[in-house]
PDB file of C-alpha atoms in Angstrom:
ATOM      1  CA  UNK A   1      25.870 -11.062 -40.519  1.00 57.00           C
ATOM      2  CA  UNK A   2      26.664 -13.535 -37.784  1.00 55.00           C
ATOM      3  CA  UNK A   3      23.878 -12.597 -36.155  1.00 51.00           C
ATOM      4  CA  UNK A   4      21.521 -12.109 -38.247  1.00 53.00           C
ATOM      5  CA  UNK A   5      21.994 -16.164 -39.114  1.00 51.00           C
ATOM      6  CA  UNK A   6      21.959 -16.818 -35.659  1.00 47.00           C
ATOM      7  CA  UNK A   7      18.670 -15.088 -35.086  1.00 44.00           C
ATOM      8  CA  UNK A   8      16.949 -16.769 -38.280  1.00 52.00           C
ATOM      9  CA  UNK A   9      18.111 -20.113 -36.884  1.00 47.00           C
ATOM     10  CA  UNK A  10      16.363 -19.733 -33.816  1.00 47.00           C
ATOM     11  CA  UNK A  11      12.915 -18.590 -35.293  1.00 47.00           C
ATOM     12  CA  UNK A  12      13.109 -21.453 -37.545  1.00 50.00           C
ATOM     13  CA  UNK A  13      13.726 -23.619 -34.441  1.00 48.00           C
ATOM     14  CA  UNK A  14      11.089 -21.813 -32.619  1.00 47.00           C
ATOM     15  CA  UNK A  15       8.645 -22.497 -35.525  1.00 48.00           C
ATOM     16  CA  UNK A  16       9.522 -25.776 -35.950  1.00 51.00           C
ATOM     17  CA  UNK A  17       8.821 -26.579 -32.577  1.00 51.00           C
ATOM     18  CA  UNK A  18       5.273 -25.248 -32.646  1.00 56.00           C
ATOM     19  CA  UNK A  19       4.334 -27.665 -35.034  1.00 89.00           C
ATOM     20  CA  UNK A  20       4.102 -30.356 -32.297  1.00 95.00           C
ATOM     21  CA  UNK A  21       2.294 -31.007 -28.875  1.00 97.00           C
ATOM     22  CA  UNK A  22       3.329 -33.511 -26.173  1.00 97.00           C
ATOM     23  CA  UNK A  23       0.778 -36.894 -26.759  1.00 97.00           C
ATOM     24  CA  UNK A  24      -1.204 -37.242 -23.647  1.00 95.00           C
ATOM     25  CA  UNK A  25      -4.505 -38.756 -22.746  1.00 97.00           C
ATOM     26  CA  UNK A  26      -7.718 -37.043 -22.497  1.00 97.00           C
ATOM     27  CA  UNK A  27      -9.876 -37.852 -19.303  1.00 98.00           C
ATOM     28  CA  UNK A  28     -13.105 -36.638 -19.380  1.00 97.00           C
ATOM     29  CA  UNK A  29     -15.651 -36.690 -16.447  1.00 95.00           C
ATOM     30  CA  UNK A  30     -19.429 -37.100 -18.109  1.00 93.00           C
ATOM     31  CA  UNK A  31     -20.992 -34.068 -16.727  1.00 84.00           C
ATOM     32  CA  UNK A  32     -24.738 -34.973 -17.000  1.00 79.00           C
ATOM     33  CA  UNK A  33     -26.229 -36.968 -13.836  1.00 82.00           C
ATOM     34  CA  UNK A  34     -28.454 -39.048 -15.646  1.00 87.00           C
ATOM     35  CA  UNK A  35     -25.829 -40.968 -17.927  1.00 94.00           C
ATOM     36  CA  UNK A  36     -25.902 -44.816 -17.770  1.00 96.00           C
ATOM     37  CA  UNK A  37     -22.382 -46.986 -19.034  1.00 97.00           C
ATOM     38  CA  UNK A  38     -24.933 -47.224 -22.403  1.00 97.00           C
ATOM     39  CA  UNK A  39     -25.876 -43.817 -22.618  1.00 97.00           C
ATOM     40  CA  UNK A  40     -21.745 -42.718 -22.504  1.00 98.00           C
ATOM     41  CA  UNK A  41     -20.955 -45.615 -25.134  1.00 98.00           C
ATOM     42  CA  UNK A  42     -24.264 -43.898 -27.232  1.00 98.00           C
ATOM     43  CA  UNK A  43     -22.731 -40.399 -26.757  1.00 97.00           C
ATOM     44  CA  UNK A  44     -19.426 -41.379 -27.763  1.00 98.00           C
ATOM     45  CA  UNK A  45     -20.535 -42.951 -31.027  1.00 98.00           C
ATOM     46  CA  UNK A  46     -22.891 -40.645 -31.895  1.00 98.00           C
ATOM     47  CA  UNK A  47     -19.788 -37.970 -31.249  1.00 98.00           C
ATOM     48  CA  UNK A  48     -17.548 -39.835 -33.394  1.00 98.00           C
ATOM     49  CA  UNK A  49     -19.873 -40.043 -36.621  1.00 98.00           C
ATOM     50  CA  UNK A  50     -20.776 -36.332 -36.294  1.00 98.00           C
ATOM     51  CA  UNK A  51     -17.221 -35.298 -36.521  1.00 98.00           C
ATOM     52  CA  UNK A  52     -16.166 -38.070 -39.086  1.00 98.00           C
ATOM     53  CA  UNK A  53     -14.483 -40.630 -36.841  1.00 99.00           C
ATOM     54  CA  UNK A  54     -15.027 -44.035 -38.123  1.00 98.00           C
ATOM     55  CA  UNK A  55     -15.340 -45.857 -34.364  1.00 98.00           C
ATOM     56  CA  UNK A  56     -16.692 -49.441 -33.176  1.00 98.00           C
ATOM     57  CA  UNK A  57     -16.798 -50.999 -30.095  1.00 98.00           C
ATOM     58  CA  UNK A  58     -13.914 -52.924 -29.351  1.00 98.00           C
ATOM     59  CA  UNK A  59     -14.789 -54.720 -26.369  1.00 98.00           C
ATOM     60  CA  UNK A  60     -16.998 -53.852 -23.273  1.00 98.00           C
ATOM     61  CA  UNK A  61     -16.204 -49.962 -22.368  1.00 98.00           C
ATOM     62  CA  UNK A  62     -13.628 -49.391 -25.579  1.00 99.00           C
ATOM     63  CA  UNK A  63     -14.621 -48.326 -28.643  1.00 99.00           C
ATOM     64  CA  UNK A  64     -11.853 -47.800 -30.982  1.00 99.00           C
ATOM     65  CA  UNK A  65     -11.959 -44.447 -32.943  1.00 99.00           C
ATOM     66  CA  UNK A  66     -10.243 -43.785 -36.520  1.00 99.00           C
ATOM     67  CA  UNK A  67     -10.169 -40.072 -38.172  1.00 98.00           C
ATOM     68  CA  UNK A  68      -8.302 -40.199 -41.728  1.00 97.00           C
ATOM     69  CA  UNK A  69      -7.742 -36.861 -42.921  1.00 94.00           C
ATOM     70  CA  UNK A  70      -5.826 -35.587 -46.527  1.00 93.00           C
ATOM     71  CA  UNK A  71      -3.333 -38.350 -45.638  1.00 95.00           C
ATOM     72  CA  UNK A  72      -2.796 -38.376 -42.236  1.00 96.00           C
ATOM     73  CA  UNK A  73      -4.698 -40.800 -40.067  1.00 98.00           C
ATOM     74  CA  UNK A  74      -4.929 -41.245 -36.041  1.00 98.00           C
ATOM     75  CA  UNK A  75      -5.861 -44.399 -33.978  1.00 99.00           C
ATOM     76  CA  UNK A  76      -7.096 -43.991 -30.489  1.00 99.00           C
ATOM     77  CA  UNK A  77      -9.040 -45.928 -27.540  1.00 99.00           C
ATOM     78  CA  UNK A  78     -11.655 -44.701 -25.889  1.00 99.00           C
ATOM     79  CA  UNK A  79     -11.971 -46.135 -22.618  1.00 99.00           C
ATOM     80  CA  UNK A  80     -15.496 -45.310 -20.696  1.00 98.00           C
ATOM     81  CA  UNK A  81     -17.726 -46.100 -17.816  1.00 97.00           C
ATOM     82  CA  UNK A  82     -21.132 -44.034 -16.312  1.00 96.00           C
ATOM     83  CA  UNK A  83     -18.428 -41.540 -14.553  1.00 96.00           C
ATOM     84  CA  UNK A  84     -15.796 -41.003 -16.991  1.00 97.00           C
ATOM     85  CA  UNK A  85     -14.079 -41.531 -20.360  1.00 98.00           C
ATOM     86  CA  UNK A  86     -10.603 -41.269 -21.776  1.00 99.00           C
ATOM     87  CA  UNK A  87      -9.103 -41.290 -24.738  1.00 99.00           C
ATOM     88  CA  UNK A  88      -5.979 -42.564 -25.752  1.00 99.00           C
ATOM     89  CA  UNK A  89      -3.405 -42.418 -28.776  1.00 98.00           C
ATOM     90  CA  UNK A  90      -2.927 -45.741 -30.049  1.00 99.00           C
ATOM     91  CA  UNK A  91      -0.864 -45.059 -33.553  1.00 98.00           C
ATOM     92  CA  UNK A  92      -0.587 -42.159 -36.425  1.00 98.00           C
ATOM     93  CA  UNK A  93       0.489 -41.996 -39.888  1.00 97.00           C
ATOM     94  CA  UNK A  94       1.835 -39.113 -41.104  1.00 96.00           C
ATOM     95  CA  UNK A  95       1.352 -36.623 -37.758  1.00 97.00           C
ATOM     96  CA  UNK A  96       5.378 -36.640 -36.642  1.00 95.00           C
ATOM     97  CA  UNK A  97       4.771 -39.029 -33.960  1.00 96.00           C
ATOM     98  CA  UNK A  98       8.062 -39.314 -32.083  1.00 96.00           C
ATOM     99  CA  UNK A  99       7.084 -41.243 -29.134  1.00 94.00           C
ATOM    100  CA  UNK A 100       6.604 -38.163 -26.937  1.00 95.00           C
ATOM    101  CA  UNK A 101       5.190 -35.843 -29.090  1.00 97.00           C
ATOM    102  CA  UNK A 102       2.603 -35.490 -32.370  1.00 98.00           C
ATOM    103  CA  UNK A 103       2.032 -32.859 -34.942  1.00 96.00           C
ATOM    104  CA  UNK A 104      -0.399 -30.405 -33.033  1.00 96.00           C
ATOM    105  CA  UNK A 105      -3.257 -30.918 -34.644  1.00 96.00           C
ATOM    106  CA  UNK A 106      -3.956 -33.888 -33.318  1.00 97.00           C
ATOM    107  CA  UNK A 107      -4.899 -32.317 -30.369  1.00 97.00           C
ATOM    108  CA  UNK A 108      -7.381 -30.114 -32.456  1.00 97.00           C
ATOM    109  CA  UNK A 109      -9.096 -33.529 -33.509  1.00 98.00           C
ATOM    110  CA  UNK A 110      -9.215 -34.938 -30.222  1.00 98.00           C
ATOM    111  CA  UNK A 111     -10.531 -31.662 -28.767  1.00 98.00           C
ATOM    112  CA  UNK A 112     -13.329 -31.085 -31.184  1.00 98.00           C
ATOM    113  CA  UNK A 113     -14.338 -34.682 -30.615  1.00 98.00           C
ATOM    114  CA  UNK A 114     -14.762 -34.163 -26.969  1.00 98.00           C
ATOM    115  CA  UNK A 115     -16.863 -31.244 -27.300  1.00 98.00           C
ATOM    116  CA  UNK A 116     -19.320 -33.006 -29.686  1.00 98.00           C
ATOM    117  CA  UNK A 117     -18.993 -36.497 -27.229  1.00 98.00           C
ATOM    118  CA  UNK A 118     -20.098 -33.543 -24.204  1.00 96.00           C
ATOM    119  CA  UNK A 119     -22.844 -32.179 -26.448  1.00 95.00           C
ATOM    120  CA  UNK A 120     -23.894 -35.470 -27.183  1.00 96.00           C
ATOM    121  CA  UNK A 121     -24.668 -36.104 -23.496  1.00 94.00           C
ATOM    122  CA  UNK A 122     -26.748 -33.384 -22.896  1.00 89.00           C
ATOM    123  CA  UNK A 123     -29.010 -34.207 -25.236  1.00 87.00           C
ATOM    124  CA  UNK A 124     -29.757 -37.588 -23.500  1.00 81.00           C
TER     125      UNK A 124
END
């Protein structure tokens, strides 16, 4: 019986600990050649309304990008130039931020967003 709690414990752990991914930034290099510091700040908006992100530049090169979803909601930065672009978490509500890590599917959001961002550049 001892083990059989034992064992349930540690899938329960296990699971538990799926649930979350370490916070990091995402760097990005702009793959098309013909991209101007306009034409990344264009793709990057145009990204961000396609997938639902409410985003407005910030200052020159950041846009700051908000997604709310059934309750939770995630801040970020995105930081760009011709070359490359980053984004970065700024703040959460209801995603298990801990300081180190973030309910996982923030990185799901953040993901799909820099696939449309890409997509938006090669159509430029």
């Amino acid at each position: 019986m001892l083990k059989k709690i034992a064992l349930i414990a540690v899938v329960t752990l296990s699971l538990a600990a799926c649930k979350t991914i370490p916070v990091t930034d995402y760097n990005q290099q702009v793959n098309a050649s013909n991209m101007t510091k306009e034409s990344v700040e264009k793709a990057i908006l145009s990204g961000c309304q396609q997938r639902q992100w409410a985003c407005k530049v910030e200052s020159d090169g950041v846009i700051a990008g908000l997604l709310n979803w059934r309750g939770k909601q995630i801040k970020v930065g995105i930081h760009y130039d011709a070359k490359t672009y980053t984004i970065k978490y700024r703040d959460s509500l209801n995603l298990k931020y801990d300081g180190d890590s973030i309910h996982k599917k923030y990185g799901k959001w953040v993901n799909n967003l820099i696939r449309t961002i890409d997509s938006q550049m090669f159509t430029m």
